[in-house]
Structures are given as structure tokens and as C-alpha cells.
Short mmCIF file of C-alpha atoms and ligand atoms in Angstrom, two decimals:
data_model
loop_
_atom_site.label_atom_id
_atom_site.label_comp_id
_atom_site.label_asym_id
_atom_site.label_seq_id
_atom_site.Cartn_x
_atom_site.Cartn_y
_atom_site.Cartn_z
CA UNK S 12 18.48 42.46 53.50
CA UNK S 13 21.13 40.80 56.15
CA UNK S 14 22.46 44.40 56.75
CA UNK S 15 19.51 45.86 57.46
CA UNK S 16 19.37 43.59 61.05
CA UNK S 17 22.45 44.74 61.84
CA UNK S 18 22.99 48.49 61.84
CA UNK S 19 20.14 50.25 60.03
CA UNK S 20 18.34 51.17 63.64
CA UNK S 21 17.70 54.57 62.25
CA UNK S 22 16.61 53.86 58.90
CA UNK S 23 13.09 54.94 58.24
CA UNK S 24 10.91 52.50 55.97
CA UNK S 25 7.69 53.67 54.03
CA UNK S 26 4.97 52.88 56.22
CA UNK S 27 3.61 50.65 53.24
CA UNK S 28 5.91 47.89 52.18
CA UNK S 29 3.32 46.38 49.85
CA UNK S 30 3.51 46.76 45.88
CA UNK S 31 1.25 49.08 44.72
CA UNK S 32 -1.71 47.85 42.64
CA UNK S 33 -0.41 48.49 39.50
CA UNK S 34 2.97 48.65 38.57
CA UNK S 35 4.05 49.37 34.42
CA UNK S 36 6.59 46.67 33.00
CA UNK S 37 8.88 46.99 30.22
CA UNK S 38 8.12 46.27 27.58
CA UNK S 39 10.19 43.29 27.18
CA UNK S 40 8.77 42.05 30.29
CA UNK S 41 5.23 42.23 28.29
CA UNK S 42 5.83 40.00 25.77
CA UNK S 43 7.06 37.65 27.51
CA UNK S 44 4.70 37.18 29.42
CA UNK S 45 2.33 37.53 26.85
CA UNK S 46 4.23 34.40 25.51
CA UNK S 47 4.83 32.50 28.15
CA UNK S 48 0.46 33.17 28.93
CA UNK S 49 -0.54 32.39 25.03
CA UNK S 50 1.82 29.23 24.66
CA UNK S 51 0.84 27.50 27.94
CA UNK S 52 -2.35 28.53 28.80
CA UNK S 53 -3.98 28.24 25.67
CA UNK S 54 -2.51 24.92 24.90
CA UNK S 55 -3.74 23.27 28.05
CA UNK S 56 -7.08 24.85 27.86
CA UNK S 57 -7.33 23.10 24.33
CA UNK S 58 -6.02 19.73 25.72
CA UNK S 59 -8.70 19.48 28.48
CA UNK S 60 -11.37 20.49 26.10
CA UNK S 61 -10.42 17.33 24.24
CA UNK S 62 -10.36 15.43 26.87
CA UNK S 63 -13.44 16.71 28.31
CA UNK S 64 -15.14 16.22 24.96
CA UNK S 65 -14.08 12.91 25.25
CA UNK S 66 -15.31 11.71 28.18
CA UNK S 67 -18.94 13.21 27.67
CA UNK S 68 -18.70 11.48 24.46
CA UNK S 69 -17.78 8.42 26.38
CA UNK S 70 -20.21 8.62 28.94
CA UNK S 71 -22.94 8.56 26.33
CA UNK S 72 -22.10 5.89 24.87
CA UNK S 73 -21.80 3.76 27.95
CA UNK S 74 -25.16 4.95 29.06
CA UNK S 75 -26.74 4.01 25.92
CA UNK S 76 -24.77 0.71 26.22
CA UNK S 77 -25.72 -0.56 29.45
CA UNK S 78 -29.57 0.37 29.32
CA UNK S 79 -30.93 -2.29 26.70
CA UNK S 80 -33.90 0.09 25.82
CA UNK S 81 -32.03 2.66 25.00
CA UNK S 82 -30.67 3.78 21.22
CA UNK S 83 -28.18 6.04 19.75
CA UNK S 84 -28.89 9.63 18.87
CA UNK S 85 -27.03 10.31 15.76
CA UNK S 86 -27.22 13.78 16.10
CA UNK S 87 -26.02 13.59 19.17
CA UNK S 88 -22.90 11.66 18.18
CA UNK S 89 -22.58 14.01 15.26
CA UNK S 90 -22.22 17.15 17.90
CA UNK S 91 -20.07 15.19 19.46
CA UNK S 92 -17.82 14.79 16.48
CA UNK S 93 -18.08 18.56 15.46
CA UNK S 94 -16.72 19.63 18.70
CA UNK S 95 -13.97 17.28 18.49
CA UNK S 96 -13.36 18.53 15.14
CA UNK S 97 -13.45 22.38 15.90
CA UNK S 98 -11.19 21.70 18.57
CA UNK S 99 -8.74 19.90 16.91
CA UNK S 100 -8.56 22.78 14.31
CA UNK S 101 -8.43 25.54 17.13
CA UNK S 102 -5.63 23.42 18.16
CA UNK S 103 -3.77 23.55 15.10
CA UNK S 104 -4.27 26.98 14.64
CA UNK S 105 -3.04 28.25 17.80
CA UNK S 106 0.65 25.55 16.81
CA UNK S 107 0.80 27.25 13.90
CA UNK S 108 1.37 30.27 15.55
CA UNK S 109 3.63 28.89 18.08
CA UNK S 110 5.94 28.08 14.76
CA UNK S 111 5.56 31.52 13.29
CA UNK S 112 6.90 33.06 16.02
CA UNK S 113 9.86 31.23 15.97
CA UNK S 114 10.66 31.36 12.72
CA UNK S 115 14.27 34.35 12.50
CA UNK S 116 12.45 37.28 10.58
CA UNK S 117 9.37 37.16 12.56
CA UNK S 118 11.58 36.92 15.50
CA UNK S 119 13.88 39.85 14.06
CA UNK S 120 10.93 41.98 14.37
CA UNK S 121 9.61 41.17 17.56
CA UNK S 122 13.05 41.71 19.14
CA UNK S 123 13.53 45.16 16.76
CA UNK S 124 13.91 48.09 19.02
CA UNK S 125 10.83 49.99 18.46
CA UNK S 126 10.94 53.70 18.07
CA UNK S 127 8.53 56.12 19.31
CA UNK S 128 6.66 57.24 16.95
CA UNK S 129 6.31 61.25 17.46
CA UNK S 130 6.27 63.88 15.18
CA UNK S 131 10.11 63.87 14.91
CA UNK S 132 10.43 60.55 13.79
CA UNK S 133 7.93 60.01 11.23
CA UNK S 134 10.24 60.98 8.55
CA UNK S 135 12.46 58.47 9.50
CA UNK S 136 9.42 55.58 10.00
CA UNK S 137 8.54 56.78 6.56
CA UNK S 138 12.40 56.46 4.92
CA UNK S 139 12.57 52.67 6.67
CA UNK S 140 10.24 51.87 4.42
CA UNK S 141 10.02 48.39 6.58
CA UNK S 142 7.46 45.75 5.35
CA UNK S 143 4.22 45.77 6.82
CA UNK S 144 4.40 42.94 9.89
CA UNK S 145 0.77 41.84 9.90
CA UNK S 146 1.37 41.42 6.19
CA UNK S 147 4.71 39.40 6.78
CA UNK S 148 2.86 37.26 9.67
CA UNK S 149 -0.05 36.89 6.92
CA UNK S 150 2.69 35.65 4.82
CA UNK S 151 4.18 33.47 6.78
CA UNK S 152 1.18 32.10 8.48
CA UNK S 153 -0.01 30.49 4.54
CA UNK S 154 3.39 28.97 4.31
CA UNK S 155 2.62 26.85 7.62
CA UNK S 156 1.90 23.50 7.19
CA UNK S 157 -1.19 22.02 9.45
CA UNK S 158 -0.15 19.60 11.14
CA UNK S 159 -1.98 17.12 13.60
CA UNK S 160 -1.50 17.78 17.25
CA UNK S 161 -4.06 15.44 19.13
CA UNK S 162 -1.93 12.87 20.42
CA UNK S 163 -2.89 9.35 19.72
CA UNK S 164 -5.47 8.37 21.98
CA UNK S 165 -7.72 10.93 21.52
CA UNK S 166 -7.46 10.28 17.78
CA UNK S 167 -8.17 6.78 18.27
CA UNK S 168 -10.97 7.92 20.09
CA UNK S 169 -12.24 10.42 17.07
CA UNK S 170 -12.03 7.48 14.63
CA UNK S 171 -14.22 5.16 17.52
CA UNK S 172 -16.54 8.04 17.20
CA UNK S 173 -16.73 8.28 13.67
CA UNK S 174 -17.20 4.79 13.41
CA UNK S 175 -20.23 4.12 16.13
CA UNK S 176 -21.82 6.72 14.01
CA UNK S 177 -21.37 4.79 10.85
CA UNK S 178 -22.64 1.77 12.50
CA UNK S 179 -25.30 3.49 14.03
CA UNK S 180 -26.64 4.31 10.69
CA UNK S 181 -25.34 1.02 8.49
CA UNK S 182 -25.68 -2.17 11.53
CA UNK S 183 -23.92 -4.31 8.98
CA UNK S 184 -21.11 -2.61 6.45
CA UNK S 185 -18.00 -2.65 6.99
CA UNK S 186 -16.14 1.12 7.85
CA UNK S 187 -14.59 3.12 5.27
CA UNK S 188 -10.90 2.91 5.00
CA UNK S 189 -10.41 6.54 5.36
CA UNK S 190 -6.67 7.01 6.37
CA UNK S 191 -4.45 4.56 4.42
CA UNK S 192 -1.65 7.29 4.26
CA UNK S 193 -0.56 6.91 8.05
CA UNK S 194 -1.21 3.56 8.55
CA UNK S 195 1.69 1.58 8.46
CA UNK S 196 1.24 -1.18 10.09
CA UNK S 197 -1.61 -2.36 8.10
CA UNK S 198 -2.14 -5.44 9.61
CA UNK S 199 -5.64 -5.08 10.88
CA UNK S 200 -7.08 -5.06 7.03
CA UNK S 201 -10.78 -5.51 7.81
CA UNK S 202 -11.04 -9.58 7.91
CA UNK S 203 -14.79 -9.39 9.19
CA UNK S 204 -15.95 -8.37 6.05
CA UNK S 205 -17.75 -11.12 3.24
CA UNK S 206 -18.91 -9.05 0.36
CA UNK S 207 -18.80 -5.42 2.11
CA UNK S 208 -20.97 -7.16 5.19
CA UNK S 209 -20.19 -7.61 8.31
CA UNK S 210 -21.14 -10.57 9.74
CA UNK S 211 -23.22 -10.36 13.24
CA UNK S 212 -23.02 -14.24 14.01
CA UNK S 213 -20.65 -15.62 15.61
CA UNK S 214 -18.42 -17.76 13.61
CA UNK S 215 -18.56 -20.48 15.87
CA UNK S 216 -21.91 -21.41 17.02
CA UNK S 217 -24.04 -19.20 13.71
CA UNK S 218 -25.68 -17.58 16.37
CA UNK S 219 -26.28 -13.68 16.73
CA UNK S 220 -23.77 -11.81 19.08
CA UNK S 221 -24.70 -10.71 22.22
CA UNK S 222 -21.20 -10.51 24.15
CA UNK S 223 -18.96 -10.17 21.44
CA UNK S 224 -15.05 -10.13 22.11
CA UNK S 225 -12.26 -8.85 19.79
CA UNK S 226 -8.67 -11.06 18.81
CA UNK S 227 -6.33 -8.14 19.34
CA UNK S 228 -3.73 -10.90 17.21
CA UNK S 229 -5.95 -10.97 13.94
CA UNK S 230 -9.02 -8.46 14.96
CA UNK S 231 -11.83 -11.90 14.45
CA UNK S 232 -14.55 -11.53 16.64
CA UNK S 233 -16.64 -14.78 18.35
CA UNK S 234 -18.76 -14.66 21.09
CA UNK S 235 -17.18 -14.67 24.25
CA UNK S 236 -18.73 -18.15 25.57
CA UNK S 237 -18.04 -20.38 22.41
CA UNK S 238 -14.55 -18.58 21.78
CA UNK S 239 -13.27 -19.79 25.79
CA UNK S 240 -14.85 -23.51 24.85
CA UNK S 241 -12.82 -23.43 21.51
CA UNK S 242 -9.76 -22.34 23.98
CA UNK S 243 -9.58 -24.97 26.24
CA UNK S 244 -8.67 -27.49 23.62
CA UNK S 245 -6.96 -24.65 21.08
CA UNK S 246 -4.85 -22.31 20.44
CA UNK S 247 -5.28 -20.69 17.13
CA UNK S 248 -7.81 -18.52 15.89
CA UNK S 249 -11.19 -21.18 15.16
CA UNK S 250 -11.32 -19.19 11.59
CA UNK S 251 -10.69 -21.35 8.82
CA UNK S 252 -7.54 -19.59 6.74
CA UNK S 253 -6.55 -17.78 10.18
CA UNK S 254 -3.67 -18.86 12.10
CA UNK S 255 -2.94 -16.54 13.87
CA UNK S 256 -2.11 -18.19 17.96
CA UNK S 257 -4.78 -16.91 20.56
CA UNK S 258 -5.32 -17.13 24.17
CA UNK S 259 -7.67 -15.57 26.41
CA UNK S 260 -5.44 -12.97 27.29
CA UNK S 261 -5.91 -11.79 23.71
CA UNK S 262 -9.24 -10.91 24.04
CA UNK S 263 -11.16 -7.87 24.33
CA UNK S 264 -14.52 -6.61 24.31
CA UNK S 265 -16.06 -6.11 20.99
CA UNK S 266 -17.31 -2.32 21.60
CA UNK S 267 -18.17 -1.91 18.00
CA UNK S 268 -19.88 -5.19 17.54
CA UNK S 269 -22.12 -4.33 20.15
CA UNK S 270 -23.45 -1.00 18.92
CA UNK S 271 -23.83 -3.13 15.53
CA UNK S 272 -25.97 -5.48 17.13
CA UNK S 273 -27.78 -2.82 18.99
CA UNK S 274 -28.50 -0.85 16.46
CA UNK S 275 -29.17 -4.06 14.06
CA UNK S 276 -31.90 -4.63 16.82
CA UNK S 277 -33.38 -0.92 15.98
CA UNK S 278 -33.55 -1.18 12.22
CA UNK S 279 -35.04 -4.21 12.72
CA UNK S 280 -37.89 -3.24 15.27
CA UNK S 281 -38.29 0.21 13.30
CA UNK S 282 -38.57 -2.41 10.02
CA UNK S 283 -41.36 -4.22 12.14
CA UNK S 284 -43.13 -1.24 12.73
CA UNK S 285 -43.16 -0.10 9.27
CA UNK S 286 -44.93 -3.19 8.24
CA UNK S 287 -47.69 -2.92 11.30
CA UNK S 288 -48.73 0.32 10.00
CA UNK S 289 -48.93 -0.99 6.59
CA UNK S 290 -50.67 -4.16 7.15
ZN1 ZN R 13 -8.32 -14.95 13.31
#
């Protein structure tokens, strides 16, 4: 560039330094970018669906939460779970590919030099006798092993999901232990539970929750009120059998226990109104 300041005076440029439209790459050039496009793009598409999914799904339930005459729409939350679910999977999907095209003989034939295929050649393409690629690709793609990619907090979300559903339909039963495989630190083994109930009282005062708050030490719930009293002059866990050392900074809003009490309040009222119709 430097030399053409200096002495290229009579050195005639094109009138038009600009790159045409369209210019044809190699073929190389192709698939990378074709790479490079499928393995970021599509993965960060994926990752803000998730999170967008999320937040709606979040949103809802915080409107439904802080309007009092409000209720859950369970097939609302169940849309909510699909997508999350569909997503996850496209998710998957598109990592298994990632692998598969890393693995040597797929990448062996993405990096073969390809031959024209004319006239000429065919009896050659015919005496290669190569395996078919989409049938290797097929082959490798069933060998795969799904994997989950969702990183943790939007799983821990899913499973929230999945369980204000539950609640939404059964107020007072405990969740399902569905994953017991991945969960190692099983310390949170559900200690609410007497007989497959949950209790909505607090264990304190007897009475029925209204700001319920979560030990993150040993996952009891109290009301918030009679669990600071107990505080001031403790610090254990007011459960008889439970140890476990609490202060306030252990504390957290009950988010499930509300949407149990909430939606306690709904069976009960719908109850109620099943018996004015009768009577
Ligand atoms: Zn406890």
C-alpha cells in the first residue's frame, strides 16, 4: 500500500475500488463459514430462547403472585413447559451434531478433496465404491449420546416449573422425586412431608401460611413473623428432631409454599361453590 504514496503517480486505478456484489469463495472458505455460522449462531439463538422462555414464564407467575384474585392457568404453565422442553431437545440436537462433525471419519470426508463429477470421472466415482456419507452421518448420529446442555439455572428453573404445576393441581402433596440419579448431594430429602402431605401451617404458631420463608440449612418452612420471634432467643431450627443452626440470613422466601396456599385457597372456594349449587 506504502509504495503506492510514493512513486506510483502514473498508475491508473479502476474507477471502482469497491467489491463487487457478489464475489464466489472456495470452497473451503464455504464451509467454514458454514461452520463457524451453524455452531455460533444457532447455539446462541437456542440460549436466548431459553432464557426468553424463562422470563415470560417468570413474569406469569409473578403476576399471578402479586394480584390476590388472580389463579394459575395450568395450561398455561403446561405451554410453558412444552416450549422449554422442545427447546431443550432442539438444543441437544443441534450438540449432537457439533460432536459428529468432529468425530476423524466424518472429518476425513469433509476435508476429502472432492472430484468433479463429469462424464470422465464417473467410472472412477463408481470404482471408489466410497460409503454413502448421509448414511455414515446417519450412522454416526444413533451412536451419539444425548446429553443435557441447559446449564443449571435454567434447569432449576424447569424443575420450579414443573413443580408450581404440580402444586397448582395437588395444594398439599409433596413433589415427585423424579431425578434421584444426579442428585448427589441429597441433603434436601423432602422433610415437609407427614404421610405424603404437606403441611400448610406453620409449625410454630398452627396457623395457615401467608408469608412463608424457606431454611436454605434444612429446607423447613415457618412463617416469616413467628420464625424472626423464635430467632431472637434461638438459633436452631424450632423443629423438634432438627438441629440444624439458623439465622435470618438463612432465610428465603417460600415461592412454592405460596402457590400451595394460593391454590389451596382455589380448591377450597371452587369446593364451596360446588356445595352452593348443590344445596
Ligand atoms: Zn429444620
Amino acid at each position: 500500500m506504502s509504495s503506492f504514496d510514493t512513486d506510483s503517480s502514473n498508475v491508473v486505478l479502476p474507477s471502482n475500488l469497491s467489491l463487487p456484489d457478489y464475489v464466489p469463495l472456495r470452497r473451503d472458505a464455504v464451509r467454514d463459514f458454514e461452520d463457524q455460522f451453524r455452531q455460533t449462531t444457532t447455539d446462541d439463538i437456542y440460549s436466548a430462547q431459553l432464557l426468553q422462555v424463562k422470563s415470560m414464564a417468570e413474569h406469569y407467575i409473578t403476576y399471578i403472585m402479586s394480584n390476590s384474585h388472580l389463579n394459575f392457568s395450568e395450561k398455561t404453565l403446561e405451554e410453558y413447559i412444552k416450549t422449554f422442553e422442545n427447546l431443550s431437545k432442539v438444543q441437544q440436537e443441534s450438540h449432537k451434531l457439533k460432536q459428529i462433525h468432529d468425530l476423524p471419519n466424518i472429518r476425513s470426508f469433509s476435508s476429502r478433496e472432492t472430484q468433479e463429477l463429469t462424464l470422465d470421472s464417473l467410472d472412477e466415482f463408481h470404482a471408489a465404491n466410497q460409503p454413502n456419507f448421509t448414511d455414515v452421518i446417519r450412522q454416526e448420529y444413533s451412536n451419539v449420546k444425548t446429553r443435557s446442555t441447559s446449564n443449571d439455572a435454567s434447569r432449576e428453573f424447569y424443575t420450579f416449573l414443573r413443580s408450581v404445576l404440580f402444586v397448582c393441581k395437588n395444594p398439599e402433596d409433596a413433589i415427585p422425586d423424579e431425578k434421584s440419579s444426579n442428585d448427589d448431594d441429597d441433603d434436601d430429602d423432602e422433610i415437609n412431608i407427614s404421610g405424603g402431605k404437606v403441611s400448610l401451617k406453620d409449625p410454630i404458631t398452627l396457623n395457615y401460611f401467608e408469608t412463608p420463608v424457606l431454611s436454605k440449612r434444612c429446607k423447613h418452612t415457618y412463617e416469616e413473623s413467628s420464625i424472626r420471634t423464635h430467632l431472637r432467643t434461638n438459633n436452631t431450627c424450632p423443629i423438634s428432631g432438627c438441629s440444624a443452626m439458623l439465622t435470618l440470613g438463612d432465610l428465603k422466601p417460600d415461592k412454592l409454599m405460596r402457590i400451595r396456599i394460593r391454590s389451596a385457597i382455589r380448591v377450597e372456594k371452587r369446593h364451596d361453590k360446588n356445595l352452593e349449587t348443590v344445596v
